[in-house]
PDB file of C-alpha atoms in Angstrom:
ATOM      1  CA  MET A   1     -30.392   7.733 -19.843  1.00  0.00           C
ATOM      2  CA  ALA A   2     -29.041   7.420 -16.298  1.00  0.00           C
ATOM      3  CA  ALA A   3     -31.265   8.376 -13.401  1.00  0.00           C
ATOM      4  CA  GLU A   4     -30.657  11.776 -11.888  1.00  0.00           C
ATOM      5  CA  LEU A   5     -28.494  11.724  -8.784  1.00  0.00           C
ATOM      6  CA  SER A   6     -29.954  12.827  -5.490  1.00  0.00           C
ATOM      7  CA  ASP A   7     -28.254  14.970  -2.870  1.00  0.00           C
ATOM      8  CA  ALA A   8     -27.690  11.773  -0.873  1.00  0.00           C
ATOM      9  CA  ASP A   9     -25.994  10.165  -3.906  1.00  0.00           C
ATOM     10  CA  TYR A  10     -23.604  13.109  -4.170  1.00  0.00           C
ATOM     11  CA  ALA A  11     -22.899  12.939  -0.435  1.00  0.00           C
ATOM     12  CA  THR A  12     -22.172   9.204  -0.677  1.00  0.00           C
ATOM     13  CA  LEU A  13     -19.874   9.685  -3.672  1.00  0.00           C
ATOM     14  CA  ALA A  14     -18.052  12.491  -1.877  1.00  0.00           C
ATOM     15  CA  GLU A  15     -17.631  10.357   1.242  1.00  0.00           C
ATOM     16  CA  PHE A  16     -16.391   7.405  -0.823  1.00  0.00           C
ATOM     17  CA  ARG A  17     -13.782   9.554  -2.601  1.00  0.00           C
ATOM     18  CA  PHE A  18     -12.762  11.098   0.723  1.00  0.00           C
ATOM     19  CA  SER A  19     -12.256   7.618   2.192  1.00  0.00           C
ATOM     20  CA  LEU A  20     -10.139   6.589  -0.788  1.00  0.00           C
ATOM     21  CA  ARG A  21      -8.026   9.742  -0.436  1.00  0.00           C
ATOM     22  CA  GLN A  22      -7.568   9.041   3.273  1.00  0.00           C
ATOM     23  CA  PHE A  23      -6.329   5.547   2.446  1.00  0.00           C
ATOM     24  CA  LEU A  24      -3.962   6.900  -0.203  1.00  0.00           C
ATOM     25  CA  ALA A  25      -2.594   9.474   2.252  1.00  0.00           C
ATOM     26  CA  PHE A  26      -2.124   6.692   4.819  1.00  0.00           C
ATOM     27  CA  SER A  27      -0.347   4.551   2.216  1.00  0.00           C
ATOM     28  CA  GLU A  28       1.911   7.373   1.046  1.00  0.00           C
ATOM     29  CA  SER A  29       2.875   8.196   4.631  1.00  0.00           C
ATOM     30  CA  ARG A  30       3.726   4.569   5.464  1.00  0.00           C
ATOM     31  CA  ALA A  31       5.802   4.187   2.293  1.00  0.00           C
ATOM     32  CA  THR A  32       7.749   7.342   3.149  1.00  0.00           C
ATOM     33  CA  GLU A  33       8.349   6.087   6.703  1.00  0.00           C
ATOM     34  CA  CYS A  34       9.826   2.939   5.129  1.00  0.00           C
ATOM     35  CA  GLY A  35      12.195   4.965   2.944  1.00  0.00           C
ATOM     36  CA  LEU A  36      10.219   4.587  -0.275  1.00  0.00           C
ATOM     37  CA  THR A  37       8.307   6.943  -2.482  1.00  0.00           C
ATOM     38  CA  PRO A  38       4.659   5.976  -2.923  1.00  0.00           C
ATOM     39  CA  GLN A  39       5.413   5.084  -6.560  1.00  0.00           C
ATOM     40  CA  GLN A  40       8.324   2.849  -5.540  1.00  0.00           C
ATOM     41  CA  HIS A  41       6.059   1.077  -3.051  1.00  0.00           C
ATOM     42  CA  GLN A  42       3.424   0.582  -5.720  1.00  0.00           C
ATOM     43  CA  ALA A  43       6.039  -0.777  -8.140  1.00  0.00           C
ATOM     44  CA  LEU A  44       7.348  -3.264  -5.574  1.00  0.00           C
ATOM     45  CA  LEU A  45       3.805  -4.419  -4.883  1.00  0.00           C
ATOM     46  CA  ALA A  46       3.087  -4.831  -8.603  1.00  0.00           C
ATOM     47  CA  ILE A  47       6.278  -6.834  -9.135  1.00  0.00           C
ATOM     48  CA  ARG A  48       5.518  -9.047  -6.124  1.00  0.00           C
ATOM     49  CA  ALA A  49       1.952  -9.684  -7.310  1.00  0.00           C
ATOM     50  CA  ALA A  50       2.832 -10.262 -10.982  1.00  0.00           C
ATOM     51  CA  PRO A  51       2.054 -13.644 -12.520  1.00  0.00           C
ATOM     52  CA  ALA A  52       4.976 -16.025 -13.076  1.00  0.00           C
ATOM     53  CA  ASP A  53       7.295 -14.647 -15.771  1.00  0.00           C
ATOM     54  CA  GLY A  54       5.126 -11.529 -15.892  1.00  0.00           C
ATOM     55  CA  ALA A  55       7.125  -8.999 -13.889  1.00  0.00           C
ATOM     56  CA  THR A  56       8.546  -6.809 -16.630  1.00  0.00           C
ATOM     57  CA  VAL A  57       9.020  -3.088 -17.022  1.00  0.00           C
ATOM     58  CA  GLY A  58       5.989  -3.140 -19.338  1.00  0.00           C
ATOM     59  CA  TYR A  59       3.917  -4.822 -16.637  1.00  0.00           C
ATOM     60  CA  VAL A  60       4.984  -2.178 -14.102  1.00  0.00           C
ATOM     61  CA  ALA A  61       4.091   0.542 -16.619  1.00  0.00           C
ATOM     62  CA  ASP A  62       0.628  -0.963 -17.101  1.00  0.00           C
ATOM     63  CA  ARG A  63      -0.058  -1.470 -13.398  1.00  0.00           C
ATOM     64  CA  LEU A  64       1.116   2.022 -12.428  1.00  0.00           C
ATOM     65  CA  ILE A  65      -0.401   3.666 -15.510  1.00  0.00           C
ATOM     66  CA  LEU A  66       2.972   5.035 -16.620  1.00  0.00           C
ATOM     67  CA  LYS A  67       4.638   5.553 -19.966  1.00  0.00           C
ATOM     68  CA  PRO A  68       7.230   2.824 -20.624  1.00  0.00           C
ATOM     69  CA  HIS A  69      10.165   5.255 -20.325  1.00  0.00           C
ATOM     70  CA  SER A  70       8.883   6.457 -16.935  1.00  0.00           C
ATOM     71  CA  ALA A  71       8.559   2.865 -15.718  1.00  0.00           C
ATOM     72  CA  THR A  72      12.096   2.162 -16.940  1.00  0.00           C
ATOM     73  CA  GLY A  73      13.412   5.098 -14.904  1.00  0.00           C
ATOM     74  CA  LEU A  74      11.484   3.940 -11.841  1.00  0.00           C
ATOM     75  CA  VAL A  75      12.825   0.397 -12.157  1.00  0.00           C
ATOM     76  CA  ASP A  76      16.356   1.730 -12.738  1.00  0.00           C
ATOM     77  CA  ARG A  77      16.120   3.640  -9.429  1.00  0.00           C
ATOM     78  CA  LEU A  78      14.849   0.516  -7.643  1.00  0.00           C
ATOM     79  CA  VAL A  79      17.816  -1.435  -9.025  1.00  0.00           C
ATOM     80  CA  VAL A  80      20.243   1.246  -7.755  1.00  0.00           C
ATOM     81  CA  LEU A  81      18.540   1.044  -4.326  1.00  0.00           C
ATOM     82  CA  ASN A  82      19.115  -2.736  -4.344  1.00  0.00           C
ATOM     83  CA  LEU A  83      15.378  -3.412  -4.203  1.00  0.00           C
ATOM     84  CA  VAL A  84      14.903  -4.954  -7.659  1.00  0.00           C
ATOM     85  CA  GLU A  85      17.031  -7.155  -9.900  1.00  0.00           C
ATOM     86  CA  ARG A  86      16.718  -7.674 -13.625  1.00  0.00           C
ATOM     87  CA  ARG A  87      17.048 -11.294 -14.737  1.00  0.00           C
ATOM     88  CA  ALA A  88      16.906 -12.893 -18.171  1.00  0.00           C
ATOM     89  CA  SER A  89      13.794 -14.955 -18.767  1.00  0.00           C
ATOM     90  CA  ALA A  90      14.430 -18.698 -18.900  1.00  0.00           C
ATOM     91  CA  ARG A  91      12.128 -18.943 -21.936  1.00  0.00           C
ATOM     92  CA  ASP A  92      13.417 -15.892 -23.803  1.00  0.00           C
ATOM     93  CA  LYS A  93      16.873 -14.592 -22.887  1.00  0.00           C
ATOM     94  CA  ARG A  94      16.098 -11.257 -24.599  1.00  0.00           C
ATOM     95  CA  ARG A  95      13.290 -10.594 -22.134  1.00  0.00           C
ATOM     96  CA  ALA A  96      14.220  -9.046 -18.765  1.00  0.00           C
ATOM     97  CA  LEU A  97      12.170 -10.114 -15.771  1.00  0.00           C
ATOM     98  CA  LEU A  98      12.089  -8.172 -12.537  1.00  0.00           C
ATOM     99  CA  ALA A  99      12.587  -9.756  -9.125  1.00  0.00           C
ATOM    100  CA  LEU A 100      12.517  -8.282  -5.658  1.00  0.00           C
ATOM    101  CA  THR A 101      15.624  -8.494  -3.509  1.00  0.00           C
ATOM    102  CA  GLN A 102      15.450  -9.770   0.066  1.00  0.00           C
ATOM    103  CA  GLU A 103      15.514  -6.177   1.302  1.00  0.00           C
ATOM    104  CA  ALA A 104      12.526  -5.340  -0.900  1.00  0.00           C
ATOM    105  CA  HIS A 105      10.643  -8.427   0.299  1.00  0.00           C
ATOM    106  CA  ALA A 106      11.207  -7.343   3.919  1.00  0.00           C
ATOM    107  CA  LYS A 107      10.079  -3.740   3.305  1.00  0.00           C
ATOM    108  CA  LEU A 108       7.053  -4.883   1.319  1.00  0.00           C
ATOM    109  CA  ALA A 109       6.039  -7.412   3.963  1.00  0.00           C
ATOM    110  CA  ARG A 110       6.069  -4.686   6.651  1.00  0.00           C
ATOM    111  CA  LEU A 111       4.157  -2.250   4.465  1.00  0.00           C
ATOM    112  CA  SER A 112       1.623  -4.823   3.323  1.00  0.00           C
ATOM    113  CA  ALA A 113       0.860  -5.902   6.894  1.00  0.00           C
ATOM    114  CA  VAL A 114      -0.017  -2.346   7.982  1.00  0.00           C
ATOM    115  CA  HIS A 115      -1.957  -1.754   4.750  1.00  0.00           C
ATOM    116  CA  ARG A 116      -3.993  -4.901   5.315  1.00  0.00           C
ATOM    117  CA  GLU A 117      -4.818  -3.738   8.856  1.00  0.00           C
ATOM    118  CA  GLU A 118      -5.939  -0.347   7.531  1.00  0.00           C
ATOM    119  CA  ILE A 119      -8.081  -1.956   4.824  1.00  0.00           C
ATOM    120  CA  LEU A 120      -9.718  -4.202   7.418  1.00  0.00           C
ATOM    121  CA  ARG A 121     -10.379  -1.115   9.551  1.00  0.00           C
ATOM    122  CA  LEU A 122     -11.942   0.699   6.581  1.00  0.00           C
ATOM    123  CA  LYS A 123     -13.877  -2.306   5.276  1.00  0.00           C
ATOM    124  CA  PRO A 124     -17.152  -1.649   7.171  1.00  0.00           C
ATOM    125  CA  LEU A 125     -17.193   1.996   6.080  1.00  0.00           C
ATOM    126  CA  LEU A 126     -16.388   1.226   2.441  1.00  0.00           C
ATOM    127  CA  MET A 127     -18.824  -1.682   2.287  1.00  0.00           C
ATOM    128  CA  GLY A 128     -21.535   0.562   3.712  1.00  0.00           C
ATOM    129  CA  LEU A 129     -20.822   3.283   1.173  1.00  0.00           C
ATOM    130  CA  LEU A 130     -20.762   0.777  -1.690  1.00  0.00           C
ATOM    131  CA  SER A 131     -24.006  -0.732  -0.501  1.00  0.00           C
ATOM    132  CA  THR A 132     -25.617   2.712  -0.361  1.00  0.00           C
ATOM    133  CA  MET A 133     -24.428   3.488  -3.898  1.00  0.00           C
ATOM    134  CA  MET A 134     -25.827   0.217  -5.204  1.00  0.00           C
ATOM    135  CA  ASP A 135     -29.318   0.840  -3.816  1.00  0.00           C
TER     136      ASP A 135
END
């Protein structure tokens, strides 16, 4: 049986969740400023970070915790916005791989730079909270 949580444990958990929500609000705001929905930003990031030959609609669905039909709709909108292209896999022509366009690469680079700065700013706080929770 897990040990009972103290008032300090609850306060630390609340502060940790608050910090995560602040980061998500920051991220959503920056995506919107860049002309993207937060979900579109997350999809572009997932596609960019996918392993070689791994950027598929199914991969996006998994990474964004979406149903496959919802991920298909999201990717379709990104294609219409000229941010994503579908390409046949060299190994299996029936398999569609997703690739970012140059415009998407530029938007994602700008967004990722400001996100990295924010994460570095939050790092001491989050590390302190994690350390407190691990004690």
